[in-house]
């Protein structure tokens, strides 16, 4: 009798404590930035154990190595340059929406740049240079309206330059050098940009044969005021060619005209002198210099 009455009570207590355990463990109770950083750590190989004190039981990640927090304990910086990190960059970086600075340069990170970086709307500096990143620049990077410094140089990125990069007027430095980008170069608004070491890009944005066939090496590191990488050099080249052809044509016409006049005079004067063809040729050649001096002055008059 007594045991029958007690069992519902025990069940109730058990259910209550289970619920409280559940609520304690639920994602609401865990700092989402801790989760996101643990996601980043999970896909990186860390031979020097610089991420050792990243611990998912932390209340916040503000005491962790390489993590910078705002006074409100929000993660605003992630900086692990030159730590020989390899592995890939996790998509969970997109959950660190307060990030302003990401410095992961000079590591050995492989894989592609996750498109989730486009969610980091407060990002001002992104440096992923000197890694082994592959794939294309995600188009979502164009959404980063506060991005001022973007360095992706010395990776193995490929594909076309995203046109959205050209729209980022707030960008002051853009370094895409030493990758494998191809195709035309948009008019970047970044004050300083560097695209050297991309053998597949072409100089003019207008040519149809840009992709791979024109392998004109472009090497400049310039600011906006100076030569935009468009058709300046080919234009000069074409202008020179046109000028050369024009001068050549004029010269040909002039010399043809002069030869005609000379031939008529010689023909009239020396018609009885030309005994055989060989002799005629010698006479002609021998008189050529004289002809040029004499007849040029005639022509000019
Ligand atoms: C990132 O945020 C999304 C949506 O809020 C969530 O579903 C996902 O689990 C989060 N990932 C990490 C690693 O925090
Ligand atoms: C990348 O890894 C290679 C060997 O796997 C090593 O020689 C090189 O120093 C590493 N580079 C960086 C920047 O850590
Ligand atoms: C970087 O890591 C690779 C293996 O992943 C190792 O061969 C290399 O010596 C390391 N370099 C440095 C500078 O720690
Ligand atoms: C990038 O690569 C070029 C060519 O291999 C090299 O000269 C340059 O030093 C590299 N830059 C960095 C930061 O490693
Ligand atoms: C660029 O692409 C070519 C052909 O796809 C490849 O052979 C070369 O290794 C690539 N270079 C880099 C730096 O990724
Ligand atoms: C660039 O900006 C212009 C005007 O703001 C817009 O019309 C165009 O679609 C944008 N292009 C890209 C690729 O974002
Ligand atoms: C940018 O232009 C200024 C003056 O026009 C020049 O002094 C400076 O060297 C240029 N910077 C680069 C990176 O070309």
Tab-separated table of C-alpha atoms and ligand atoms in Angstrom, residues 47-48 84 86 108, ligand 3:
chain	number	residue	atom	x	y	z
A	47	UNK	CA	51.038	21.494	-32.965
A	48	UNK	CA	52.238	24.133	-30.481
A	84	UNK	CA	51.894	26.672	-37.525
A	86	UNK	CA	46.947	23.507	-40.025
A	108	UNK	CA	49.263	26.256	-42.803
B	3	LIG	C1	54.774	22.959	-38.560
B	3	LIG	O1	54.082	21.735	-38.550
B	3	LIG	C2	54.600	20.759	-39.424
B	3	LIG	C3	53.742	19.551	-39.340
B	3	LIG	O2	52.405	19.901	-39.313
B	3	LIG	C4	56.034	20.449	-39.053
B	3	LIG	O3	56.562	19.543	-39.987
B	3	LIG	C5	56.852	21.724	-39.060
B	3	LIG	O4	58.140	21.478	-38.598
B	3	LIG	C6	56.209	22.774	-38.165
B	3	LIG	N1	56.948	24.007	-38.272
B	3	LIG	C7	57.172	24.799	-37.251
B	3	LIG	C8	57.921	26.052	-37.534
B	3	LIG	O5	56.779	24.542	-36.140
